[in-house]
Amino acid sequence: MNRFNLDACLRVQNWLGSAVKKVVLIPHVNPDGDAIGASLGLNDVLRNAGFDSNVIVPNDFPVYLNWLSSEGTPIIYDKNTEKCNNLIDQADALFFLDFNDTKRLGLLEEYMKGIDTPIILIDHHPDPKISAAYQFSDIDVSSTAELVYDFIEALGMLNHLSPSGANALLTGIIADTGSFSHNAHRHSTYRITGELINKGADKERINESLFNNFSEKRMRLLGHCLSEKMEIFPQYRTALIWLSGTELKQFDFHPGDTEGFVNYPLSVKGIVFSAFFMEKNDIVKISFRSKGSFRTNDFSTTHFNGGGHRNASGGESKLPIDQALDLFRSLLPSYATQLDQD
Ligand code: 5GP
Ligand code: MN
């Protein structure tokens, strides 16, 4: 059974079938495996069903996701702004994937203010703040890719999913669950994984590309973070890692290179909260992860202009990095009680 409201599905189906030819799919800025996987999976189905469909990403995505691009390479907004603006202008429908707030559109946010094309939102973040014509949002789902599968199934379009689309969707599920290690306790995730494998998804290749695909420099950067840069606050069951712009240059940083680094400190016994701060252009970009009940999204929203899920969230700071780090350290005592719970 599908989790979506049947009536909304029928209305979308009718609308897509009658009034829509050109479609643009947009995931969030700094797109990760789920953002790219969900977008390319849906793009595959829409193209195979005869739509003129394109994926526009606000900025560049990690190289280890390049192999998923065989069915339509994402167009990068900050490198092809005019082409992207034209595609958006001509679109009959826009899909927003894997985000709940237009702030997450990056440089695209400004341009979208002048656009009134109907939006279909497919997302698994709490409290969507996007005004969408159709909203398929469920915070209990492993990933947006899983929701996209549900959406395709509800619209009777699974026959248009090719092996490369199946690879993209399974990449989203595996990326957002850390290869089924978190937020992966529901039957539907495994049913859909099985269906995607039936459709030709290659689980081994996906795992290799996501987790065993480090460049030497990236591996050494991880080593540097863990041996030189990890601060542990045992009394708050918290760990912190940070990287300056100079260090990133030193290790020949590419987008996606620090993906997943924030998770490592959670392998230290007793640590339930991990933070990763990194200088990025003029801001400090921050990732938070937790185990158990600590709500990193509330922490991030309250102090670092961010949001996300309970156990995985992010934010940013316009302060110089040393001040942003001092702020983080100074906040921990007021969270001592919450951090002491499992
Ligand atoms: P990551 O740490 O991998 O960049 O992001 C983890 C999750 O946190 C993302 O899936 C997204 O839900 C959320 N997130 C990351 N950065 C931001 C941000 O700047 N603002 C908001 N609202 N959410 C973010
Ligand atoms: Mn996601």
PDB file of C-alpha atoms in Angstrom, residues 124-258:
ATOM      1  CA  HIS A 124      11.188  14.064   4.424  1.00  0.00           C
ATOM      2  CA  HIS A 125      12.188  17.037   6.586  1.00  0.00           C
ATOM      3  CA  PRO A 126       9.994  18.364   9.409  1.00  0.00           C
ATOM      4  CA  ASP A 127       7.690  21.391   9.070  1.00  0.00           C
ATOM      5  CA  PRO A 128       7.877  22.233   5.371  1.00  0.00           C
ATOM      6  CA  LYS A 129       7.837  26.002   4.824  1.00  0.00           C
ATOM      7  CA  ILE A 130       7.419  25.858   1.058  1.00  0.00           C
ATOM      8  CA  SER A 131       4.227  26.904  -0.585  1.00  0.00           C
ATOM      9  CA  ALA A 132       3.632  24.004  -2.972  1.00  0.00           C
ATOM     10  CA  ALA A 133       0.707  23.118  -5.210  1.00  0.00           C
ATOM     11  CA  TYR A 134       1.207  19.492  -4.126  1.00  0.00           C
ATOM     12  CA  GLN A 135       3.128  18.359  -1.097  1.00  0.00           C
ATOM     13  CA  PHE A 136       4.351  14.794  -0.547  1.00  0.00           C
ATOM     14  CA  SER A 137       6.117  15.089   2.750  1.00  0.00           C
ATOM     15  CA  ASP A 138       6.698  12.415   5.381  1.00  0.00           C
ATOM     16  CA  ILE A 139       9.311  12.703   8.108  1.00  0.00           C
ATOM     17  CA  ASP A 140       9.153   9.002   8.947  1.00  0.00           C
ATOM     18  CA  VAL A 141      10.642   7.950   5.650  1.00  0.00           C
ATOM     19  CA  SER A 142      14.318   6.996   5.297  1.00  0.00           C
ATOM     20  CA  SER A 143      15.018   9.299   2.389  1.00  0.00           C
ATOM     21  CA  THR A 144      13.478  11.464  -0.295  1.00  0.00           C
ATOM     22  CA  ALA A 145      14.508   8.754  -2.774  1.00  0.00           C
ATOM     23  CA  GLU A 146      12.196   6.305  -0.975  1.00  0.00           C
ATOM     24  CA  LEU A 147       9.377   8.870  -1.187  1.00  0.00           C
ATOM     25  CA  VAL A 148      10.079   9.366  -4.883  1.00  0.00           C
ATOM     26  CA  TYR A 149       9.688   5.615  -5.377  1.00  0.00           C
ATOM     27  CA  ASP A 150       6.329   5.787  -3.590  1.00  0.00           C
ATOM     28  CA  PHE A 151       5.319   8.725  -5.744  1.00  0.00           C
ATOM     29  CA  ILE A 152       6.238   6.921  -8.976  1.00  0.00           C
ATOM     30  CA  GLU A 153       4.399   3.827  -7.785  1.00  0.00           C
ATOM     31  CA  ALA A 154       1.302   5.806  -6.789  1.00  0.00           C
ATOM     32  CA  LEU A 155       1.205   7.412 -10.228  1.00  0.00           C
ATOM     33  CA  GLY A 156       1.503   4.017 -11.945  1.00  0.00           C
ATOM     34  CA  MET A 157       4.806   4.993 -13.581  1.00  0.00           C
ATOM     35  CA  LEU A 158       7.139   2.269 -12.310  1.00  0.00           C
ATOM     36  CA  ASN A 159       7.336   0.754 -15.777  1.00  0.00           C
ATOM     37  CA  HIS A 160       9.356   3.832 -16.793  1.00  0.00           C
ATOM     38  CA  LEU A 161      12.082   3.271 -14.179  1.00  0.00           C
ATOM     39  CA  SER A 162      15.299   2.106 -15.876  1.00  0.00           C
ATOM     40  CA  PRO A 163      18.295   0.423 -14.158  1.00  0.00           C
ATOM     41  CA  SER A 164      20.101   3.781 -13.957  1.00  0.00           C
ATOM     42  CA  GLY A 165      17.054   5.398 -12.329  1.00  0.00           C
ATOM     43  CA  ALA A 166      16.891   2.466  -9.903  1.00  0.00           C
ATOM     44  CA  ASN A 167      20.601   2.978  -9.089  1.00  0.00           C
ATOM     45  CA  ALA A 168      19.940   6.654  -8.400  1.00  0.00           C
ATOM     46  CA  LEU A 169      17.037   5.949  -6.032  1.00  0.00           C
ATOM     47  CA  LEU A 170      18.879   3.205  -4.164  1.00  0.00           C
ATOM     48  CA  THR A 171      21.863   5.554  -3.815  1.00  0.00           C
ATOM     49  CA  GLY A 172      19.528   8.009  -2.072  1.00  0.00           C
ATOM     50  CA  ILE A 173      18.264   5.371   0.348  1.00  0.00           C
ATOM     51  CA  ILE A 174      21.741   3.995   1.109  1.00  0.00           C
ATOM     52  CA  ALA A 175      23.276   7.473   1.485  1.00  0.00           C
ATOM     53  CA  ASP A 176      20.616   8.774   3.879  1.00  0.00           C
ATOM     54  CA  THR A 177      20.562   5.617   6.020  1.00  0.00           C
ATOM     55  CA  GLY A 178      24.359   5.179   6.144  1.00  0.00           C
ATOM     56  CA  SER A 179      23.924   1.856   4.376  1.00  0.00           C
ATOM     57  CA  PHE A 180      20.870   0.887   6.461  1.00  0.00           C
ATOM     58  CA  SER A 181      22.473   1.753   9.795  1.00  0.00           C
ATOM     59  CA  HIS A 182      20.155   4.595  10.856  1.00  0.00           C
ATOM     60  CA  ASN A 183      16.569   5.609  10.125  1.00  0.00           C
ATOM     61  CA  ALA A 184      16.188   2.242   8.437  1.00  0.00           C
ATOM     62  CA  HIS A 185      13.972   0.207  10.739  1.00  0.00           C
ATOM     63  CA  ARG A 186      10.827   0.225   8.616  1.00  0.00           C
ATOM     64  CA  HIS A 187       9.671  -2.560   6.363  1.00  0.00           C
ATOM     65  CA  SER A 188       8.944  -0.196   3.460  1.00  0.00           C
ATOM     66  CA  THR A 189      12.633   0.706   3.089  1.00  0.00           C
ATOM     67  CA  TYR A 190      13.523  -2.953   2.531  1.00  0.00           C
ATOM     68  CA  ARG A 191      10.549  -3.657   0.265  1.00  0.00           C
ATOM     69  CA  ILE A 192      11.503  -0.729  -1.939  1.00  0.00           C
ATOM     70  CA  THR A 193      15.183  -1.696  -1.849  1.00  0.00           C
ATOM     71  CA  GLY A 194      14.177  -5.164  -3.065  1.00  0.00           C
ATOM     72  CA  GLU A 195      12.072  -3.681  -5.848  1.00  0.00           C
ATOM     73  CA  LEU A 196      14.926  -1.386  -6.908  1.00  0.00           C
ATOM     74  CA  ILE A 197      17.311  -4.345  -7.042  1.00  0.00           C
ATOM     75  CA  ASN A 198      14.723  -6.135  -9.203  1.00  0.00           C
ATOM     76  CA  LYS A 199      14.758  -3.096 -11.467  1.00  0.00           C
ATOM     77  CA  GLY A 200      18.516  -3.413 -11.912  1.00  0.00           C
ATOM     78  CA  ALA A 201      20.057  -1.389  -9.082  1.00  0.00           C
ATOM     79  CA  ASP A 202      23.560  -2.553  -8.186  1.00  0.00           C
ATOM     80  CA  LYS A 203      23.870  -2.388  -4.386  1.00  0.00           C
ATOM     81  CA  GLU A 204      27.577  -3.301  -4.322  1.00  0.00           C
ATOM     82  CA  ARG A 205      28.493  -0.618  -6.833  1.00  0.00           C
ATOM     83  CA  ILE A 206      26.461   1.956  -4.901  1.00  0.00           C
ATOM     84  CA  ASN A 207      28.203   1.049  -1.643  1.00  0.00           C
ATOM     85  CA  GLU A 208      31.600   1.167  -3.312  1.00  0.00           C
ATOM     86  CA  SER A 209      30.911   4.568  -4.880  1.00  0.00           C
ATOM     87  CA  LEU A 210      29.529   6.093  -1.661  1.00  0.00           C
ATOM     88  CA  PHE A 211      31.836   4.641   0.958  1.00  0.00           C
ATOM     89  CA  ASN A 212      34.971   3.120  -0.622  1.00  0.00           C
ATOM     90  CA  ASN A 213      35.841   5.753  -3.132  1.00  0.00           C
ATOM     91  CA  PHE A 214      38.149   8.154  -1.288  1.00  0.00           C
ATOM     92  CA  SER A 215      40.984   9.940  -3.042  1.00  0.00           C
ATOM     93  CA  GLU A 216      44.282   9.619  -1.176  1.00  0.00           C
ATOM     94  CA  LYS A 217      44.042  13.276  -0.110  1.00  0.00           C
ATOM     95  CA  ARG A 218      40.512  12.796   1.178  1.00  0.00           C
ATOM     96  CA  MET A 219      41.591   9.772   3.221  1.00  0.00           C
ATOM     97  CA  ARG A 220      44.482  11.779   4.679  1.00  0.00           C
ATOM     98  CA  LEU A 221      42.126  14.670   5.452  1.00  0.00           C
ATOM     99  CA  LEU A 222      39.946  12.247   7.414  1.00  0.00           C
ATOM    100  CA  GLY A 223      43.041  10.987   9.252  1.00  0.00           C
ATOM    101  CA  HIS A 224      44.029  14.586  10.042  1.00  0.00           C
ATOM    102  CA  CYS A 225      40.532  15.338  11.385  1.00  0.00           C
ATOM    103  CA  LEU A 226      40.472  12.311  13.647  1.00  0.00           C
ATOM    104  CA  SER A 227      44.023  12.429  14.959  1.00  0.00           C
ATOM    105  CA  GLU A 228      44.668  16.194  15.130  1.00  0.00           C
ATOM    106  CA  LYS A 229      41.348  18.004  15.135  1.00  0.00           C
ATOM    107  CA  MET A 230      38.841  16.045  17.196  1.00  0.00           C
ATOM    108  CA  GLU A 231      37.934  17.650  20.528  1.00  0.00           C
ATOM    109  CA  ILE A 232      36.050  15.494  23.006  1.00  0.00           C
ATOM    110  CA  PHE A 233      33.884  16.948  25.789  1.00  0.00           C
ATOM    111  CA  PRO A 234      33.246  13.818  27.880  1.00  0.00           C
ATOM    112  CA  GLN A 235      31.077  15.659  30.423  1.00  0.00           C
ATOM    113  CA  TYR A 236      28.684  16.638  27.587  1.00  0.00           C
ATOM    114  CA  ARG A 237      29.114  13.409  25.580  1.00  0.00           C
ATOM    115  CA  THR A 238      30.010  15.653  22.659  1.00  0.00           C
ATOM    116  CA  ALA A 239      32.725  15.762  20.010  1.00  0.00           C
ATOM    117  CA  LEU A 240      33.804  18.595  17.723  1.00  0.00           C
ATOM    118  CA  ILE A 241      35.925  18.632  14.575  1.00  0.00           C
ATOM    119  CA  TRP A 242      36.729  21.772  12.590  1.00  0.00           C
ATOM    120  CA  LEU A 243      38.675  22.660   9.468  1.00  0.00           C
ATOM    121  CA  SER A 244      39.979  26.023   8.299  1.00  0.00           C
ATOM    122  CA  GLY A 245      40.059  27.141   4.666  1.00  0.00           C
ATOM    123  CA  THR A 246      43.853  26.778   4.742  1.00  0.00           C
ATOM    124  CA  GLU A 247      43.618  23.147   5.807  1.00  0.00           C
ATOM    125  CA  LEU A 248      41.076  22.468   3.061  1.00  0.00           C
ATOM    126  CA  LYS A 249      43.485  23.906   0.478  1.00  0.00           C
ATOM    127  CA  GLN A 250      46.329  21.891   1.927  1.00  0.00           C
ATOM    128  CA  PHE A 251      44.330  18.680   1.361  1.00  0.00           C
ATOM    129  CA  ASP A 252      43.087  19.715  -2.108  1.00  0.00           C
ATOM    130  CA  PHE A 253      39.441  19.822  -0.981  1.00  0.00           C
ATOM    131  CA  HIS A 254      36.679  18.965  -3.473  1.00  0.00           C
ATOM    132  CA  PRO A 255      32.912  19.172  -2.807  1.00  0.00           C
ATOM    133  CA  GLY A 256      31.772  16.122  -0.887  1.00  0.00           C
ATOM    134  CA  ASP A 257      35.240  15.336   0.512  1.00  0.00           C
ATOM    135  CA  THR A 258      34.139  15.923   4.094  1.00  0.00           C
TER     136      THR A 258
END
